[in-house]
């Protein structure tokens, strides 16, 4: 069965079996070569596994882009306390829908990646923190975990290696902030999912006070392939600083929205015009958010110059984030969409830090007032300055995420704001 | 290993592990903060203590960041000030303009910080969110609109009292402090402290609500008299009345805390109906108010007539070390005898689990230990009644200091050759007193108490004594001077030194040694009766 | 987006096949529901959602739910960490998390009731008051918003005859806005109880509502 849309420009490594429900069965997974990488990894020392991942240059796929092998190497090399691997499956960033697909189509790929990762960081227990709304993914994962236990791929003495690793699927309860790694640890411990200050870092004091590492679903899904084929193999895709493939989640005003696995460094404009079948109704491109709602907007001109890797996005003044490409055409109402994003942050703020707690709601209120035609040009100055006060002053970066769409939209689409302020006119309908 | 760093151009050396905020305190630089409190964990969430550290990419929360050698910190730089100004503006987005009706006005951190470093005017034109007023139970009212979400109260209840009654409910700008529905704070013993630590007027005391303005109050350092822990407190007074009690910091005794029982127990200090002048009873049930000289002369005459014989004295354990020392000296000078005291006792201690050296103790008076050290014997039941059978019918000299004799009848002291009653209020049992002498309460005099660990702590007068009331050490000291040709004490310090001359436990200690944090007596103290 | 020419093999796409069973939509390879006894001792809660006619006086958990609760406890190094799965089980049984449930969950896990209240109110998914048999959560975040989510929301409000956030008079529907449900490529995404409905357009809403009226709250 062909997945919604498949492009021949894709390099389908992680997403090879999207659309194929048989892949959920452990027997099928094994037939197709599954759990061999795990066997290989368990035969290696933990530090050797880390070296393979380091050599691949894999960067965290959850948005921060931190080299995974380096992150794993922060864990203590001696086992003095229990170590934990946390899989961040709390996918809540607006525009992002890759982890859900990975979990519900290929759960064993994720499980295998988790087990290899646990071995590499000397962890005995993996918690897959899966978002609460993902009932299907939770179920599929729980069943897959059960099947894997039944076959001996999880549990005691896996592959007679002497290593014991347990996996628990922990269902969240609806909070975007639990996707922040320290917020996730607090939520796993049964508390409010409020981020913690760093230092201490999770590799020193993490879940339950023990050394922990948190990795995104997509990152862990890449691990079995890297271990099976080697770091050099992975580097054949992508760019030098951003190697490998990435699942790009394209949504918005394109003809064929969906997940596309492409090598990093892919030109954004080709993604829109070729892979996604071009703009809906042939409309003109107005704006793109290339990395989920927390990164700055870019206009059509910048989009044409943008290559989809971590460095390429920085060059045009935005960030790759989790590679969730939201495409807006000429019918989009920028002010309304920015307001909706800020509403989201105001709803999801945990409320600890004052700039975020007060600033998100204040920003949303100002934007709503502007949308209703009651804004002033002073409001734009207030927004620029006040959101800048939310950058770098808080425990986590949710606060910084509000500044990105607000400041970039005022800078690049000021006329839309002014139309509302001066004439009460909207410049879009969507 | 000490660490040296530079803060605002000054070099400061502190032990490793000190936070930047604490290090700044050492050079007198108070970095504004809300959520940090030395007695609890630090979540670093108010973001007010952000300082500029050279080489750091972002502003650093000084309350949790430990110092490093060679660090250069700026708490007053443009960046640090503009951070604080920004955070203060965020606080004022929703904080109501309640100052005219808020109890905290005048001692409010938000007022002070905004006045110092805030913007001239806030830029928010949006309607403020409203939470309203909530009764948390106990003595605490919560004005939700004023709350700055520092969560000190939540952390106090869960970490210090270790009875988690408060929590943050909801998240984001809808978050507010609340209890578990109706459970409230009832049944807790230390909740008054959350009113102290609340930096704004969100948590207020029901007892103090709209009673007095902070700037009208005078603060006097003192010691709580409600049990033998000896928590360091302040008397807050206005119009010569105690308006409330607040704890004073003393890490060796009570940390930053005091219990609700002690905090609530101050109305008795304000009680009127005081004895205002020395009274001499004529034989016919009447009394005459006389000047002190006349009263003391009459007393000495009568004492001479009574001759040598056993003296019996009853004292209150709320009397100071100096008072009790002078009483003992007088008893000895009059021929020696037995002195007793009565104190109420609770069934159990109430320990503050998060600061376990602090508890509401069983002895419900401040100076039971001082009394024992001076040489008085405990008598009576746990409700401070009885135990005076030998005293009430005594035929010789009988001296009562401070004990109100509430359980005794009018026949008390009927047979005494000389019955002197020193107290703040008359009693039914003072009917047969030959002399009734007005004395000060602890709030009206200088002196010291000895707590159950043997710590001697000074207290100062916050109120003016009514009428001609005088401290007992002054009165009794003058009498002793007449009887023994010793020097009469002219100050509480003198009286304390005189005490040191008589009781080895106190010898060598001076008021300077005690300072305002106290010092421990010379010999190990065993807590009797426990 | 209603003429997208594919059958998104999700739950129920734009195919109008809302009355099909899971097996029919997904084929026999559907991995399916976790067994009622909870299957492996993993912490994930599962369907059915909001079992009707539960006795409010009954112990918090009994029978198979008590077994699941005990299995959940074995997955964490300390009891307090089981709070989220426990509240999830409570909501599965009773449809919402009430103060009494919070109190009893606190007792079971050795936590202070105030702390449990703090946790239960922090997370969006715990209903603090009873909701309709079908909790309709329409994503109106940016990706769905760009593709007409607000029209879908308005359609749901019209066909269920409710106000936003309120329960309909017949007790069948509560309609709320949701944040991004992670189905952005298939706008508009609507989550009803535990099922995702993707590629929903205003035209589909009437059919969906009719279909739901014929069901109980427990999903198939």
mmCIF file of C-alpha atoms in Angstrom, chain A residues 114-276:
data_model
loop_
_atom_site.group_PDB
_atom_site.id
_atom_site.type_symbol
_atom_site.label_atom_id
_atom_site.label_comp_id
_atom_site.label_asym_id
_atom_site.label_seq_id
_atom_site.Cartn_x
_atom_site.Cartn_y
_atom_site.Cartn_z
ATOM 1 C CA UNK A 114 16.037 2.450 22.213
ATOM 2 C CA UNK A 115 17.652 -0.827 23.202
ATOM 3 C CA UNK A 116 20.855 -0.034 21.347
ATOM 4 C CA UNK A 117 20.883 3.429 22.872
ATOM 5 C CA UNK A 118 20.325 1.996 26.328
ATOM 6 C CA UNK A 119 23.256 -0.326 25.847
ATOM 7 C CA UNK A 120 25.451 2.532 24.676
ATOM 8 C CA UNK A 121 24.752 4.626 27.780
ATOM 9 C CA UNK A 122 24.717 1.656 30.158
ATOM 10 C CA UNK A 123 21.034 2.105 30.921
ATOM 11 C CA UNK A 124 18.930 -0.723 32.259
ATOM 12 C CA UNK A 125 15.577 0.879 31.678
ATOM 13 C CA UNK A 126 14.074 2.748 28.772
ATOM 14 C CA UNK A 127 11.023 4.927 29.233
ATOM 15 C CA UNK A 128 9.226 5.853 26.055
ATOM 16 C CA UNK A 129 7.345 8.983 27.066
ATOM 17 C CA UNK A 130 4.597 8.970 24.504
ATOM 18 C CA UNK A 131 2.183 11.844 24.208
ATOM 19 C CA UNK A 132 -1.183 11.274 25.854
ATOM 20 C CA UNK A 133 -3.246 12.113 22.800
ATOM 21 C CA UNK A 134 -1.509 9.352 20.809
ATOM 22 C CA UNK A 135 -3.780 6.544 21.938
ATOM 23 C CA UNK A 136 -3.077 4.562 18.809
ATOM 24 C CA UNK A 137 0.695 4.960 19.015
ATOM 25 C CA UNK A 138 0.642 4.108 22.712
ATOM 26 C CA UNK A 139 -1.310 0.965 21.991
ATOM 27 C CA UNK A 140 0.805 -0.063 19.047
ATOM 28 C CA UNK A 141 3.977 0.517 21.034
ATOM 29 C CA UNK A 142 2.675 -1.293 24.080
ATOM 30 C CA UNK A 143 1.732 -4.281 21.963
ATOM 31 C CA UNK A 144 5.080 -4.199 20.186
ATOM 32 C CA UNK A 145 6.889 -4.060 23.524
ATOM 33 C CA UNK A 146 4.874 -6.999 24.731
ATOM 34 C CA UNK A 147 5.674 -8.989 21.602
ATOM 35 C CA UNK A 148 9.352 -8.113 21.851
ATOM 36 C CA UNK A 149 9.442 -9.249 25.477
ATOM 37 C CA UNK A 150 7.812 -12.454 24.356
ATOM 38 C CA UNK A 151 10.552 -13.075 21.815
ATOM 39 C CA UNK A 152 13.322 -12.147 24.203
ATOM 40 C CA UNK A 153 14.421 -8.949 22.457
ATOM 41 C CA UNK A 154 13.633 -7.009 25.616
ATOM 42 C CA UNK A 155 14.230 -8.205 29.148
ATOM 43 C CA UNK A 156 16.889 -10.331 30.696
ATOM 44 C CA UNK A 157 20.046 -11.531 28.979
ATOM 45 C CA UNK A 158 19.092 -10.329 25.496
ATOM 46 C CA UNK A 159 20.802 -12.450 22.827
ATOM 47 C CA UNK A 160 22.745 -14.181 25.613
ATOM 48 C CA UNK A 161 24.793 -11.054 25.987
ATOM 49 C CA UNK A 162 24.378 -10.871 29.723
ATOM 50 C CA UNK A 163 22.657 -7.483 29.378
ATOM 51 C CA UNK A 164 19.211 -6.826 30.809
ATOM 52 C CA UNK A 165 17.193 -3.912 29.501
ATOM 53 C CA UNK A 166 13.560 -3.121 30.267
ATOM 54 C CA UNK A 167 11.215 -0.900 28.297
ATOM 55 C CA UNK A 168 8.173 0.905 29.634
ATOM 56 C CA UNK A 169 5.751 2.913 27.546
ATOM 57 C CA UNK A 170 4.649 5.879 29.665
ATOM 58 C CA UNK A 171 1.634 7.741 28.380
ATOM 59 C CA UNK A 172 1.610 11.488 28.914
ATOM 60 C CA UNK A 173 -1.441 13.565 29.687
ATOM 61 C CA UNK A 174 -1.419 16.564 27.408
ATOM 62 C CA UNK A 175 1.311 19.148 27.946
ATOM 63 C CA UNK A 176 3.637 20.504 25.266
ATOM 64 C CA UNK A 177 6.138 21.520 27.915
ATOM 65 C CA UNK A 178 6.701 17.852 28.736
ATOM 66 C CA UNK A 179 8.560 17.653 25.464
ATOM 67 C CA UNK A 180 11.283 19.737 27.093
ATOM 68 C CA UNK A 181 13.772 17.225 28.422
ATOM 69 C CA UNK A 182 13.762 18.296 32.069
ATOM 70 C CA UNK A 183 10.010 18.859 31.993
ATOM 71 C CA UNK A 184 9.699 15.310 30.715
ATOM 72 C CA UNK A 185 11.767 13.987 33.588
ATOM 73 C CA UNK A 186 9.574 15.740 36.117
ATOM 74 C CA UNK A 187 6.466 14.424 34.391
ATOM 75 C CA UNK A 188 7.880 10.893 34.384
ATOM 76 C CA UNK A 189 8.426 11.217 38.124
ATOM 77 C CA UNK A 190 4.737 11.922 38.565
ATOM 78 C CA UNK A 191 5.013 15.669 39.114
ATOM 79 C CA UNK A 192 3.943 18.740 37.219
ATOM 80 C CA UNK A 193 5.942 18.813 34.003
ATOM 81 C CA UNK A 194 7.886 21.941 34.882
ATOM 82 C CA UNK A 195 11.405 22.251 33.444
ATOM 83 C CA UNK A 196 14.335 22.182 35.833
ATOM 84 C CA UNK A 197 17.319 24.467 35.904
ATOM 85 C CA UNK A 198 20.491 23.242 34.253
ATOM 86 C CA UNK A 199 23.048 22.666 35.791
ATOM 87 C CA UNK A 200 22.673 19.962 36.994
ATOM 88 C CA UNK A 201 22.449 18.342 33.555
ATOM 89 C CA UNK A 202 20.449 15.164 32.927
ATOM 90 C CA UNK A 203 23.602 13.114 32.402
ATOM 91 C CA UNK A 204 24.497 13.868 36.005
ATOM 92 C CA UNK A 205 21.121 14.194 37.709
ATOM 93 C CA UNK A 206 18.203 13.110 35.556
ATOM 94 C CA UNK A 207 15.096 10.989 35.935
ATOM 95 C CA UNK A 208 14.660 9.870 39.550
ATOM 96 C CA UNK A 209 17.917 11.693 40.283
ATOM 97 C CA UNK A 210 19.948 9.235 38.216
ATOM 98 C CA UNK A 211 22.060 9.842 35.098
ATOM 99 C CA UNK A 212 19.724 10.004 32.117
ATOM 100 C CA UNK A 213 19.762 10.772 28.426
ATOM 101 C CA UNK A 214 16.791 11.993 26.447
ATOM 102 C CA UNK A 215 16.592 11.349 22.712
ATOM 103 C CA UNK A 216 13.925 12.056 20.131
ATOM 104 C CA UNK A 217 12.035 9.251 18.385
ATOM 105 C CA UNK A 218 13.491 9.987 14.970
ATOM 106 C CA UNK A 219 17.010 10.059 16.386
ATOM 107 C CA UNK A 220 16.570 6.662 17.986
ATOM 108 C CA UNK A 221 14.954 5.224 14.845
ATOM 109 C CA UNK A 222 18.087 6.066 12.893
ATOM 110 C CA UNK A 223 20.316 4.192 15.330
ATOM 111 C CA UNK A 224 19.689 0.596 14.151
ATOM 112 C CA UNK A 225 20.517 1.607 10.606
ATOM 113 C CA UNK A 226 23.691 3.375 11.638
ATOM 114 C CA UNK A 227 24.869 0.481 13.775
ATOM 115 C CA UNK A 228 24.056 -2.021 11.030
ATOM 116 C CA UNK A 229 25.695 -0.076 8.202
ATOM 117 C CA UNK A 230 28.290 2.057 9.920
ATOM 118 C CA UNK A 231 28.827 5.772 10.403
ATOM 119 C CA UNK A 232 30.402 6.324 7.003
ATOM 120 C CA UNK A 233 27.353 4.883 5.285
ATOM 121 C CA UNK A 234 25.155 7.421 7.038
ATOM 122 C CA UNK A 235 27.401 10.265 5.959
ATOM 123 C CA UNK A 236 26.813 9.559 2.296
ATOM 124 C CA UNK A 237 23.552 11.440 2.714
ATOM 125 C CA UNK A 238 23.133 15.042 3.688
ATOM 126 C CA UNK A 239 25.879 17.617 4.138
ATOM 127 C CA UNK A 240 29.126 17.505 6.012
ATOM 128 C CA UNK A 241 27.823 19.291 9.092
ATOM 129 C CA UNK A 242 24.296 17.916 8.817
ATOM 130 C CA UNK A 243 24.681 14.332 7.654
ATOM 131 C CA UNK A 244 21.939 11.808 7.072
ATOM 132 C CA UNK A 245 18.301 11.951 6.108
ATOM 133 C CA UNK A 246 15.503 13.797 7.838
ATOM 134 C CA UNK A 247 11.766 13.331 7.868
ATOM 135 C CA UNK A 248 10.342 16.632 6.683
ATOM 136 C CA UNK A 249 6.767 17.241 7.784
ATOM 137 C CA UNK A 250 5.178 19.478 5.215
ATOM 138 C CA UNK A 251 1.832 21.060 5.959
ATOM 139 C CA UNK A 252 -0.164 24.051 4.901
ATOM 140 C CA UNK A 253 -0.909 25.295 1.422
ATOM 141 C CA UNK A 254 0.799 22.649 -0.707
ATOM 142 C CA UNK A 255 -0.872 20.064 -2.877
ATOM 143 C CA UNK A 256 0.707 17.041 -1.285
ATOM 144 C CA UNK A 257 1.330 17.628 2.403
ATOM 145 C CA UNK A 258 2.852 14.794 4.410
ATOM 146 C CA UNK A 259 6.113 13.260 5.600
ATOM 147 C CA UNK A 260 9.004 13.068 3.195
ATOM 148 C CA UNK A 261 12.368 11.572 4.055
ATOM 149 C CA UNK A 262 15.038 13.507 2.252
ATOM 150 C CA UNK A 263 18.759 14.051 2.663
ATOM 151 C CA UNK A 264 19.602 17.110 4.723
ATOM 152 C CA UNK A 265 20.578 20.072 2.670
ATOM 153 C CA UNK A 266 17.653 19.589 0.299
ATOM 154 C CA UNK A 267 16.579 22.930 -1.170
ATOM 155 C CA UNK A 268 13.396 24.181 0.426
ATOM 156 C CA UNK A 269 11.923 25.472 -2.806
ATOM 157 C CA UNK A 270 12.318 22.092 -4.481
ATOM 158 C CA UNK A 271 10.604 20.462 -1.535
ATOM 159 C CA UNK A 272 7.617 22.726 -2.061
ATOM 160 C CA UNK A 273 7.453 22.781 -5.836
ATOM 161 C CA UNK A 274 8.616 19.320 -6.758
ATOM 162 C CA UNK A 275 8.190 16.889 -3.900
ATOM 163 C CA UNK A 276 4.942 18.390 -2.569
#
